[in-house]
mmCIF file of C-alpha atoms and ligand atoms in Angstrom:
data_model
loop_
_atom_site.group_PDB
_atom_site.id
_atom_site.type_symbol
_atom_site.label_atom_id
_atom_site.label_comp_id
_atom_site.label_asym_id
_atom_site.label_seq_id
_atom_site.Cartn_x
_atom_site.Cartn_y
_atom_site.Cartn_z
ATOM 1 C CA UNK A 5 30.118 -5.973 19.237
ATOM 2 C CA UNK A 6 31.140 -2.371 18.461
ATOM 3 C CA UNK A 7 32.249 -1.501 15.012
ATOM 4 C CA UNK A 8 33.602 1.253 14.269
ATOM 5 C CA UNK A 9 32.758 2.085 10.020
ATOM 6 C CA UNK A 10 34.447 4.196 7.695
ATOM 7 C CA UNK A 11 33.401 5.861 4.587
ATOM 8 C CA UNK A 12 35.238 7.888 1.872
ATOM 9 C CA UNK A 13 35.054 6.085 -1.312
ATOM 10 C CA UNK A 14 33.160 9.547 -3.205
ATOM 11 C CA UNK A 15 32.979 12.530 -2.649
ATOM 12 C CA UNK A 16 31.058 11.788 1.449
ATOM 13 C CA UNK A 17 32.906 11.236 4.568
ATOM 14 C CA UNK A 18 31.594 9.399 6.609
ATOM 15 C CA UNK A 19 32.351 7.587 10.025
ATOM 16 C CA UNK A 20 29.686 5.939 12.473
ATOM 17 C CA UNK A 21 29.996 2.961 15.554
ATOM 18 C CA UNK A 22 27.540 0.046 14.911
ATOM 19 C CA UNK A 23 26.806 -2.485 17.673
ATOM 20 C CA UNK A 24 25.888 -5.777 16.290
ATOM 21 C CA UNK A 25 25.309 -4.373 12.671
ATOM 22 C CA UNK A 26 21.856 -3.471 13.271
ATOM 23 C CA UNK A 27 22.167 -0.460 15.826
ATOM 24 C CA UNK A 28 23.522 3.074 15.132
ATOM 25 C CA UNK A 29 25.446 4.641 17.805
ATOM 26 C CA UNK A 30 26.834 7.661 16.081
ATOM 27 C CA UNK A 31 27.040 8.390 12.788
ATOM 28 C CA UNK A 32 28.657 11.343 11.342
ATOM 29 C CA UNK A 33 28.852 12.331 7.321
ATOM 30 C CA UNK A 34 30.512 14.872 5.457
ATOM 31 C CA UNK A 35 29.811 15.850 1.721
ATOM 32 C CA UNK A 36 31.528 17.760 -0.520
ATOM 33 C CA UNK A 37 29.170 17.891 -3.018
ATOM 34 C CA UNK A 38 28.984 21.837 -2.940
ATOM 35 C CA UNK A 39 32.426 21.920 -4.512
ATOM 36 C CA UNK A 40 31.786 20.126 -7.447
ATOM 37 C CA UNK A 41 28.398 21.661 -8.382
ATOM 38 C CA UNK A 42 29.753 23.828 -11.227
ATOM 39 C CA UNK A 43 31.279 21.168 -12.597
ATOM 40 C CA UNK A 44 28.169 18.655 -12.717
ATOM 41 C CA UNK A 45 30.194 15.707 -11.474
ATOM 42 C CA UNK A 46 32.965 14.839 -8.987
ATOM 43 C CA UNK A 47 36.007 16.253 -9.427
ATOM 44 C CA UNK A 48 38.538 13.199 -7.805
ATOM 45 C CA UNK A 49 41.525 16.047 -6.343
ATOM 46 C CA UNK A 50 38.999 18.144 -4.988
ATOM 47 C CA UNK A 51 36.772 15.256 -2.953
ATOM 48 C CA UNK A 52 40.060 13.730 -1.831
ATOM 49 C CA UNK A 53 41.746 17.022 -0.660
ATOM 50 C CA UNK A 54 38.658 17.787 0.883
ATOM 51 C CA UNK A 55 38.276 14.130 2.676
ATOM 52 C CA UNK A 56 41.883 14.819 4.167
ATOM 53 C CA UNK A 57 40.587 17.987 5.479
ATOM 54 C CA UNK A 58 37.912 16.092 7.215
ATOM 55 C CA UNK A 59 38.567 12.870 7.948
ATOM 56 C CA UNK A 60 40.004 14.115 11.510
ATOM 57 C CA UNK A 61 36.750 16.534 12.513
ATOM 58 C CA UNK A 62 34.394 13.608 11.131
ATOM 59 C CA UNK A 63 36.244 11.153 13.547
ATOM 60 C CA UNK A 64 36.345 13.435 16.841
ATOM 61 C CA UNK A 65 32.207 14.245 15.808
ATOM 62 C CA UNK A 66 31.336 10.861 16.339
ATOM 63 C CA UNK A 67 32.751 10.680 20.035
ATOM 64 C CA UNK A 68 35.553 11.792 21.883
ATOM 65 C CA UNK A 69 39.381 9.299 22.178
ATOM 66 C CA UNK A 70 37.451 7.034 24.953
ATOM 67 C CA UNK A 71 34.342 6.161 22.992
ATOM 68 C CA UNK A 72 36.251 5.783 19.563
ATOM 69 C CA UNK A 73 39.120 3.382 21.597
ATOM 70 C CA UNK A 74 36.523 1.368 22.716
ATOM 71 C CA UNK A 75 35.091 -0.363 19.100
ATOM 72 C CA UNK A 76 35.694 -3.883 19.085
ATOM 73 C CA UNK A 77 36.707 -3.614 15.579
ATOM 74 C CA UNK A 78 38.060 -1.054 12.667
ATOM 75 C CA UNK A 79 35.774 -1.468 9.153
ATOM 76 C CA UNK A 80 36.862 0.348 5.932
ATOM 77 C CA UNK A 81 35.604 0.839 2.363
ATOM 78 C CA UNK A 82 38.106 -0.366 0.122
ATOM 79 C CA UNK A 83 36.791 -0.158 -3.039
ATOM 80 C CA UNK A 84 35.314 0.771 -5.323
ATOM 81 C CA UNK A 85 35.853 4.236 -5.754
ATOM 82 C CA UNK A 86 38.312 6.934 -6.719
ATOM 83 C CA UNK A 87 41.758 6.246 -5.347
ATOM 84 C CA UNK A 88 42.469 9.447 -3.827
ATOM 85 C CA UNK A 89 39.166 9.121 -1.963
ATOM 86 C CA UNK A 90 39.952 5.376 -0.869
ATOM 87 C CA UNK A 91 43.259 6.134 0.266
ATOM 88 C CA UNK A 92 42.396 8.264 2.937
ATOM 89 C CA UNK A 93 39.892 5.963 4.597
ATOM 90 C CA UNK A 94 41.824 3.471 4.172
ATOM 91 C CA UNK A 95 45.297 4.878 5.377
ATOM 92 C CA UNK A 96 43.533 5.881 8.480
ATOM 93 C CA UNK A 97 41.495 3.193 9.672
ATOM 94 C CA UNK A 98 45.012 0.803 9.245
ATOM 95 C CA UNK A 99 46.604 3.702 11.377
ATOM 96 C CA UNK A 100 44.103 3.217 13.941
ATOM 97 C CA UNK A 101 43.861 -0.421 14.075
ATOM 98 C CA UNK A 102 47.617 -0.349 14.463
ATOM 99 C CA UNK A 103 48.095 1.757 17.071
ATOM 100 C CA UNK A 104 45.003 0.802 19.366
ATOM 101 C CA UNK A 105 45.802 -3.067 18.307
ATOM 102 C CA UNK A 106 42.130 -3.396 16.988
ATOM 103 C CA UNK A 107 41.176 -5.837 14.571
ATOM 104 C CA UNK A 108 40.871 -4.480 10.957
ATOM 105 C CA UNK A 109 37.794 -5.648 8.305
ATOM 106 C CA UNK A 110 37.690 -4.702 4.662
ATOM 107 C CA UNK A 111 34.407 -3.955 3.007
ATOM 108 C CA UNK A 112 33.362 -3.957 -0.466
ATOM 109 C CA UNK A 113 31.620 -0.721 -0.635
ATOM 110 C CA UNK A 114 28.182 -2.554 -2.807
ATOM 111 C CA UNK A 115 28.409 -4.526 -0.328
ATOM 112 C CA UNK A 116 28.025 -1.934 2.608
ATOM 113 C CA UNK A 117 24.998 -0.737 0.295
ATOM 114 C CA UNK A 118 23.138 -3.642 1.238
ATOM 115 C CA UNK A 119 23.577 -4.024 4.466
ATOM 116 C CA UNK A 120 22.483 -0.131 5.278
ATOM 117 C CA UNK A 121 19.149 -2.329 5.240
ATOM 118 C CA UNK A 122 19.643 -3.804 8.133
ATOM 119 C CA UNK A 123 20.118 -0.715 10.151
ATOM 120 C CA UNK A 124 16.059 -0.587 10.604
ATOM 121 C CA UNK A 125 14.776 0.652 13.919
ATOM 122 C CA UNK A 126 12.366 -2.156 14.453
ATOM 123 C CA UNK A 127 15.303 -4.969 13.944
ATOM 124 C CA UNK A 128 13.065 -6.313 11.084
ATOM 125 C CA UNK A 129 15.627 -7.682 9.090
ATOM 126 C CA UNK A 130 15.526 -9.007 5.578
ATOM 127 C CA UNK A 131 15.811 -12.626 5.240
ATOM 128 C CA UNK A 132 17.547 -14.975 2.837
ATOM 129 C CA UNK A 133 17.601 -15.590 -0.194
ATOM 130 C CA UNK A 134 17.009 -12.180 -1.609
ATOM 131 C CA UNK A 135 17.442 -9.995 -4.050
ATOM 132 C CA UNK A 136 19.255 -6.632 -4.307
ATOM 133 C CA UNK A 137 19.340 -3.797 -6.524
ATOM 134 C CA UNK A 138 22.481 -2.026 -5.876
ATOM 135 C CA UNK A 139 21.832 1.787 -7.704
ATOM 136 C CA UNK A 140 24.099 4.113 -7.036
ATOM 137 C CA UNK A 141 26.551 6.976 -9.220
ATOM 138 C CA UNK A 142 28.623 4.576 -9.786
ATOM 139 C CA UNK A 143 26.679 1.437 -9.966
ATOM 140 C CA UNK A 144 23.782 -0.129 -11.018
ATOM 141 C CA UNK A 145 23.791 -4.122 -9.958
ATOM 142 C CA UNK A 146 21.089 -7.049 -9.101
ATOM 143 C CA UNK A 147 22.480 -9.506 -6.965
ATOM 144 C CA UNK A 148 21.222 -12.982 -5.621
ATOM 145 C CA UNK A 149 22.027 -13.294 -2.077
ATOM 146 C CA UNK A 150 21.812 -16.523 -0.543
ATOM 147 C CA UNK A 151 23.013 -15.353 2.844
ATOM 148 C CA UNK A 152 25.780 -13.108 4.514
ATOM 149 C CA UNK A 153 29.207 -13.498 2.201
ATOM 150 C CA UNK A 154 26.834 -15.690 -0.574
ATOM 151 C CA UNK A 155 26.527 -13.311 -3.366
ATOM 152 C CA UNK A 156 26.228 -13.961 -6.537
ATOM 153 C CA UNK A 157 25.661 -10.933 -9.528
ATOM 154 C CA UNK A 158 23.305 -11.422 -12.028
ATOM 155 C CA UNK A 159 23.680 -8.475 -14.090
ATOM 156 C CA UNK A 160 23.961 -4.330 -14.256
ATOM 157 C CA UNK A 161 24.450 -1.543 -17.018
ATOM 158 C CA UNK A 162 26.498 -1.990 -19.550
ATOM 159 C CA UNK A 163 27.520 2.181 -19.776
ATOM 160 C CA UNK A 164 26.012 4.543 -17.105
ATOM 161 C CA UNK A 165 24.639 3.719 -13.911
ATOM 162 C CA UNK A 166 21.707 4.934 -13.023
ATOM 163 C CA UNK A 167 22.378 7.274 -10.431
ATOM 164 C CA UNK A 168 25.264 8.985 -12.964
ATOM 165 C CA UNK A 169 22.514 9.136 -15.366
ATOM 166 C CA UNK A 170 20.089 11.283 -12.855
ATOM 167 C CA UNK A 171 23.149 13.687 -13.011
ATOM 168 C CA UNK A 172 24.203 13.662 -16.601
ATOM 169 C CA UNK A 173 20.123 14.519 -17.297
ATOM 170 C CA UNK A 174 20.218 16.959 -14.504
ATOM 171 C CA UNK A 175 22.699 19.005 -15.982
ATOM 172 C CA UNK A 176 21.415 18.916 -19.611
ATOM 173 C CA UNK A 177 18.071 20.520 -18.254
ATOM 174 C CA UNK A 178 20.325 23.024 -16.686
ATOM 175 C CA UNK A 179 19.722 21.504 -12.836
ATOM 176 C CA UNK A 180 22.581 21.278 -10.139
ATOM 177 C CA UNK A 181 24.251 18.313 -9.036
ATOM 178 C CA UNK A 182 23.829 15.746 -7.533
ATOM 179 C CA UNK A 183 20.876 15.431 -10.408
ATOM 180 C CA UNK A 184 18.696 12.695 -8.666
ATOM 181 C CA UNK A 185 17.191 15.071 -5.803
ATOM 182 C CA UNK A 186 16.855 17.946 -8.062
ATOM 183 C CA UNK A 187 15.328 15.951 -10.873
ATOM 184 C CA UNK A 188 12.669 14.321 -8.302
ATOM 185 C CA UNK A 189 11.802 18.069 -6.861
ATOM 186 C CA UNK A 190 11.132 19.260 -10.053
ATOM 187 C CA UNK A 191 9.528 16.620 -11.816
ATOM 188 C CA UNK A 192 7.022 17.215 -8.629
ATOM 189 C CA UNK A 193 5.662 20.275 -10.013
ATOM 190 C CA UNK A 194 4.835 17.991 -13.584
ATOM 191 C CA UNK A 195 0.744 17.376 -13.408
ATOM 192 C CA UNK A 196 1.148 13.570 -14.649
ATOM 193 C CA UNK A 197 -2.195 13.698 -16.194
ATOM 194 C CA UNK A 198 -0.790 15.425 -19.717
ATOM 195 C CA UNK A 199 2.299 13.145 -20.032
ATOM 196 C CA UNK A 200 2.334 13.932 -23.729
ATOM 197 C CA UNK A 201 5.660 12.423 -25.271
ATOM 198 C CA UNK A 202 7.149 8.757 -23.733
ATOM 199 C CA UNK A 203 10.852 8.228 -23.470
ATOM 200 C CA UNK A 204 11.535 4.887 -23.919
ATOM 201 C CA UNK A 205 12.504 2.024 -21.805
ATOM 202 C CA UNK A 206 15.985 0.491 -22.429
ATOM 203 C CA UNK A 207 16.584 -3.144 -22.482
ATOM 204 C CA UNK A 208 12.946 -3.637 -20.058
ATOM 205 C CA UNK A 209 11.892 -6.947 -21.904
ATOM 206 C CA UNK A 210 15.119 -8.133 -22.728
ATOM 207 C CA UNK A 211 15.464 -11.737 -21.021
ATOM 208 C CA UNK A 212 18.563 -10.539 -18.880
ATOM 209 C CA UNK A 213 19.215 -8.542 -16.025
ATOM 210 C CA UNK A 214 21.436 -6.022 -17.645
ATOM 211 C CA UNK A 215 20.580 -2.819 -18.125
ATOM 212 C CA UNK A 216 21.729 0.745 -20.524
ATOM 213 C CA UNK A 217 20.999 4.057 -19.563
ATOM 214 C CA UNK A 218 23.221 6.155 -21.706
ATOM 215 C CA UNK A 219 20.518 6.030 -24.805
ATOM 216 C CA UNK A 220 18.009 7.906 -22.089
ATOM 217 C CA UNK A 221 20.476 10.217 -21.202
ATOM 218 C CA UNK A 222 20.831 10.812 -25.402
ATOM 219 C CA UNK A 223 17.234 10.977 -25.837
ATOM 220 C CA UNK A 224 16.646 13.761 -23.037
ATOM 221 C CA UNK A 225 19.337 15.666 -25.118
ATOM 222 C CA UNK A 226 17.638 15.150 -28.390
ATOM 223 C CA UNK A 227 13.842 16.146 -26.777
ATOM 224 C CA UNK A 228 15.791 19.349 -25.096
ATOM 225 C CA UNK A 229 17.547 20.302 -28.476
ATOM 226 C CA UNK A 230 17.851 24.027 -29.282
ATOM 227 C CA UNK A 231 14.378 25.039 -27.239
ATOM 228 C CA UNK A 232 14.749 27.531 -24.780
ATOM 229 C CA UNK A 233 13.924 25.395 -21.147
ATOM 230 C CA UNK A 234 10.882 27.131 -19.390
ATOM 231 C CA UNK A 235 10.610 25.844 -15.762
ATOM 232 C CA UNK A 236 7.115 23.920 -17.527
ATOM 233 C CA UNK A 237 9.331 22.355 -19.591
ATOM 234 C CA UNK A 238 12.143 20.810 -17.486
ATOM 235 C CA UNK A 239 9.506 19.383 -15.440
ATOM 236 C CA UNK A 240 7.902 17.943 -17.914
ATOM 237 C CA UNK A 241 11.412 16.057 -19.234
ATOM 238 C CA UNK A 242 12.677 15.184 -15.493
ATOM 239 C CA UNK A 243 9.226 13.905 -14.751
ATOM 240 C CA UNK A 244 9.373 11.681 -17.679
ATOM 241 C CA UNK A 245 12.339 10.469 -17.617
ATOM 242 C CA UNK A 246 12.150 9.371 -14.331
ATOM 243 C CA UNK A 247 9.416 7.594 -15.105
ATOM 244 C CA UNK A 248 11.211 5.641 -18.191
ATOM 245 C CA UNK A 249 14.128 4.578 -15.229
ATOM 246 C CA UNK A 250 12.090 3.773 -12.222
ATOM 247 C CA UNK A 251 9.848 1.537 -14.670
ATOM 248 C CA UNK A 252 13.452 -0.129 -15.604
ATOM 249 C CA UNK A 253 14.452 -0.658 -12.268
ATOM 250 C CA UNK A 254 11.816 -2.045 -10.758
ATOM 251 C CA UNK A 255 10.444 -4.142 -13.830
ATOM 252 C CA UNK A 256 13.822 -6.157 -13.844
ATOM 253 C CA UNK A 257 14.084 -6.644 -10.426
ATOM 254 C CA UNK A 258 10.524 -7.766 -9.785
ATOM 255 C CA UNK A 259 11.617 -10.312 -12.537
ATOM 256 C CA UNK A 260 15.055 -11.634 -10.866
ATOM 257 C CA UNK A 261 12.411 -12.232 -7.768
ATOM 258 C CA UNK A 262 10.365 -14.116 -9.696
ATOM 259 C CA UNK A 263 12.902 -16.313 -11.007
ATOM 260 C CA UNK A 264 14.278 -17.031 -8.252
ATOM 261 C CA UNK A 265 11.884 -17.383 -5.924
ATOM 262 C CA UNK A 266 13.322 -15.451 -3.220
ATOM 263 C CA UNK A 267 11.683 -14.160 -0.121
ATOM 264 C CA UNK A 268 12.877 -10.035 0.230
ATOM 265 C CA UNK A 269 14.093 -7.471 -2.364
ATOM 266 C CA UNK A 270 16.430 -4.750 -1.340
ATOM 267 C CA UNK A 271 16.796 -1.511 -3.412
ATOM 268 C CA UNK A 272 19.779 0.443 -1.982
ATOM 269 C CA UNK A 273 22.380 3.059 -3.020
ATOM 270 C CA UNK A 274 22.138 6.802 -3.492
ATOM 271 C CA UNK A 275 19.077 6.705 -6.083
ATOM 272 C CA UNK A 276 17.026 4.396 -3.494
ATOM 273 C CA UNK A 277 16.507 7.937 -1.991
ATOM 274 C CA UNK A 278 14.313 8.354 -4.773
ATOM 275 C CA UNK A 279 10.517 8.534 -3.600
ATOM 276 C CA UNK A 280 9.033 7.794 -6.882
ATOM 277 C CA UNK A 281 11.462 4.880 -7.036
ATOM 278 C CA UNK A 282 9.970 3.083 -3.743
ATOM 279 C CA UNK A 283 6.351 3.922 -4.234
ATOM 280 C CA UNK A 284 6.515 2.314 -7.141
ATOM 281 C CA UNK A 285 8.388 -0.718 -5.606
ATOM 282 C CA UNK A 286 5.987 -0.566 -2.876
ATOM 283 C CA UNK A 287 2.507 -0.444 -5.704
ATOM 284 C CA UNK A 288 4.419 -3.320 -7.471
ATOM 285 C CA UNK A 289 5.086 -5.607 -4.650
ATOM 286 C CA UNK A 290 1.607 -5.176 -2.862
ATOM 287 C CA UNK A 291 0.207 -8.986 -4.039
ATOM 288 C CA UNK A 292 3.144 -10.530 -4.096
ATOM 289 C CA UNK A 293 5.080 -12.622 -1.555
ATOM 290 C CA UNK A 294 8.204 -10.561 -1.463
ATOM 291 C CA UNK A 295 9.220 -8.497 1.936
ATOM 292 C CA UNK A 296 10.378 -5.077 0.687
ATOM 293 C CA UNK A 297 13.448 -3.371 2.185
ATOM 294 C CA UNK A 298 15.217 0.042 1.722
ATOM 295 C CA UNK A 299 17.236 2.038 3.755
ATOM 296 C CA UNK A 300 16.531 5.281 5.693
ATOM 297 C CA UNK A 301 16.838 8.470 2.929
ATOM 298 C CA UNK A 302 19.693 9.473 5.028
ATOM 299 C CA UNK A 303 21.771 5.878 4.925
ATOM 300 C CA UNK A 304 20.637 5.665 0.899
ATOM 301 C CA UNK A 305 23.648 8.169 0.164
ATOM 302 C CA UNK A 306 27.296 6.910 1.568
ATOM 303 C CA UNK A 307 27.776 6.644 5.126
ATOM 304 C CA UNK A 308 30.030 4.780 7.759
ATOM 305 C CA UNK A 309 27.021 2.912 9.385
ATOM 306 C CA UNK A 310 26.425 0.451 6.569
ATOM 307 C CA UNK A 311 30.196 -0.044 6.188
ATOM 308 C CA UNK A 312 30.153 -1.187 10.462
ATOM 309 C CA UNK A 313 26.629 -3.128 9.621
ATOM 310 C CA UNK A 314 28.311 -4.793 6.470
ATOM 311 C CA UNK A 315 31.951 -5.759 8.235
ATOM 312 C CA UNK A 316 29.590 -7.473 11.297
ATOM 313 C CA UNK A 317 27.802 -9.981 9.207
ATOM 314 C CA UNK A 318 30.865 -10.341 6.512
ATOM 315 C CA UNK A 319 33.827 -10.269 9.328
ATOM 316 C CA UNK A 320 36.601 -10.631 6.884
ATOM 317 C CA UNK A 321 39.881 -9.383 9.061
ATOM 318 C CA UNK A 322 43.086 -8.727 7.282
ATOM 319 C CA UNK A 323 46.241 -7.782 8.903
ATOM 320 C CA UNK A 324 46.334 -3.767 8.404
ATOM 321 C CA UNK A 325 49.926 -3.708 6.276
ATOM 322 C CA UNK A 326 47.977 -5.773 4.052
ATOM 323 C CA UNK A 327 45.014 -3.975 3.372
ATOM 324 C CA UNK A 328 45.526 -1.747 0.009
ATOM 325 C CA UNK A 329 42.497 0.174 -1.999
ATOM 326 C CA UNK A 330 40.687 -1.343 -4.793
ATOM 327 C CA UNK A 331 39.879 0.975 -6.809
ATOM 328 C CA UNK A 332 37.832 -1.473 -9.321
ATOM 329 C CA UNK A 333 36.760 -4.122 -6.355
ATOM 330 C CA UNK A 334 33.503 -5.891 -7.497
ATOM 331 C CA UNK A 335 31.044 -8.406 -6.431
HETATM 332 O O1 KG4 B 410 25.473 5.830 -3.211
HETATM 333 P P1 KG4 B 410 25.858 7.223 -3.511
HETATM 334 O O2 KG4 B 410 25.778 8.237 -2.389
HETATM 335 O O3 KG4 B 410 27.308 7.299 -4.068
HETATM 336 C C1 KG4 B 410 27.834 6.313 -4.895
HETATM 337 O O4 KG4 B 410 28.217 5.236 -4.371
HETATM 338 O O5 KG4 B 410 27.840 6.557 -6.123
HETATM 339 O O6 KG4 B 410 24.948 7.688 -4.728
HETATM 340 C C2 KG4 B 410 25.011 8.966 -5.268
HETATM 341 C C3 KG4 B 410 24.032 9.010 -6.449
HETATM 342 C C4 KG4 B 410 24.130 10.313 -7.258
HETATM 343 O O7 KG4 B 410 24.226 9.965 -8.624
HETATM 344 C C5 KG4 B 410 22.812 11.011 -6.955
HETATM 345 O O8 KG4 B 410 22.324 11.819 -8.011
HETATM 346 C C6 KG4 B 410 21.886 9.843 -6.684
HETATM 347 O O9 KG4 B 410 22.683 8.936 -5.973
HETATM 348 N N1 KG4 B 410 20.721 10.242 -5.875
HETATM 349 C C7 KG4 B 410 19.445 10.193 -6.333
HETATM 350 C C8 KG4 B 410 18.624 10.742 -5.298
HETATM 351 N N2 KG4 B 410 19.450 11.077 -4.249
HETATM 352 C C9 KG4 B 410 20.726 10.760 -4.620
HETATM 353 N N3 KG4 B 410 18.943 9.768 -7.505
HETATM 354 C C10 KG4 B 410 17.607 9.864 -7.675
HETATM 355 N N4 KG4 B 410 16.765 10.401 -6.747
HETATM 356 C C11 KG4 B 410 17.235 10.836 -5.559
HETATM 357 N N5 KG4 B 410 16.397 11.365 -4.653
HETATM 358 ZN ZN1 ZN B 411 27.754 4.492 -2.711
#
């Protein structure tokens, strides 16, 4: 089965086809990041003028009228994200599934997170029940999964998200956005063996799976101060500080595993493009039981292909003049 995903919940748009959620036909993705650099954030009029702009070129990239009339089935991201953004996904993929009479499926956008780990090249796909950390701009979540549409949320951060936090700290020290890639190129040049000064680790032992990450983003701005930044000394602060968030992450999910005895662990979103982030993961999880997944640093950041892969295994059809965004959809 053919799906064909769509993407613009952000500031990327992104379409791709999908046969049988697992295998990426085409898959085409547009960011317009660029524009919002001097701003250090998204600016929601500019993505979404910019999405209408390119919603049409991103379509005819991924294959001509024939190929794209052939799908099986339409998939959209319907949430969460910025309304502008989800409207134009949205608006076109019920346009499309209209006038080609092609079955419509909604997807939860965390949701299409998850399943960008099943687009793996060798079909090894993660198996049930699992956990998933969900870390993105605009979310930070660890879900139980029992199986496809059994999800169940155990916690996330109670202010910034993780991802939104890389950027925040990325512009304090004066870097572009988005943060997490510049702060993990920089932090490279840090030699880890004179770590001097520790940033701390919020909410690591508490007996929860919630996390905060706007008291890191306060401390970076206390350490920084009134010094001037020498290139030394940003690398020094991004090195650390990604230090204090990957130990987070991965310390609370290694202990949802635990408690739950499940079999993989999936780290996905935008900041599971973060190197540090899955070596780590990887070091952690070498004696124990659990099968490690991640996507492919290109399907980490928003794309259409998880959004197909997610609406195969979740097939929830709606009738398109019934499909509206949802701007605070959840798990
Ligand atoms: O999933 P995503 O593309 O969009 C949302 O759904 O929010 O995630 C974007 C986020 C940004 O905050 C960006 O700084 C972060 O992912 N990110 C990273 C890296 N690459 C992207 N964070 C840390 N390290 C990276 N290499
Ligand atoms: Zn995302």
């Amino acid at each position: 089965m053919k799906i064909l995903g769509i993407e613009s919940t952000c500031d990327e748009t992104g379409v791709a086809i999908v046969e049988d959620g697992t295998k990426i036909i085409a898959n085409v993705v547009s960011s317009s990041a660029d524009l919002h650099q001097e701003f250090g954030g998204v600016v929601p009029e500019v993505a979404a003028r910019e999405q209408l702009r390119l919603i049409l070129p991103v379509l005819q990239k991924v294959g001509g009228r024939k190929i794209i009339k052939n799908v099986d089935a339409i998939a959209v991201a319907h949430g969460p994200g910025l309304v502008g953004s989800l409207l134009i996904g949205v608006e076109v993929a019920k346009t499309l599934a209209t006038v080609w009479g092609k079955p419509l499926i909604g997807v939860n956008h965390l949701i299409g997170h998850i399943y960008s780990c099943w687009l793996q090249e060798d079909s090894n796909a993660p198996t049930f029940p699992l956990i998933a950390l969900v870390v993105s701009g605009g979310h930070t979540d660890l879900v139980l999964i029992g199986g496809h549409e059994k999800y169940k949320w155990l916690g996330g951060t109670r202010d910034d998200a993780a991802g939104e936090c890389f950027d925040k700290v990325a512009r304090i020290l004066g870097l572009n956005y988005p943060g997490g890639p510049e702060i993990e190129r920089i932090a490279k040049s840090f030699d880890s063996k004179i770590i001097s000064h520790k940033f701390t680790r919020p909410m690591i032992n508490e007996n929860n799976f919630d996390f905060s990450f706007s008291g890191l983003k306060t401390q970076v701005a206390h350490r920084v101060g009134e010094q001037k930044l020498t290139k030394n000394k940003i690398s020094e602060i991004a090195y650390e500080f990604q230090d204090a968030i990957v130990d987070v992450l991965v310390s609370k999910t290694l202990r949802a595993c635990e408690k739950f005895s499940v079999k993989s662990v999936i780290v996905c979103g935008g900041v599971s493009a973060n190197i540090k982030l899955i070596n780590r993961f990887n070091a952690k999880l070498r004696k124990r039981a659990f099968k490690f997944f991640y996507p492919k640093k290109n399907l980490a950041i928003d794309n259409g292909a998880m959004i197909a892969a997610a609406a195969f295994f979740n097939k929830r059809f709606v009738r398109p003049e019934t499909l509206s965004v949802n701007p605070g959809l959840h798990f």
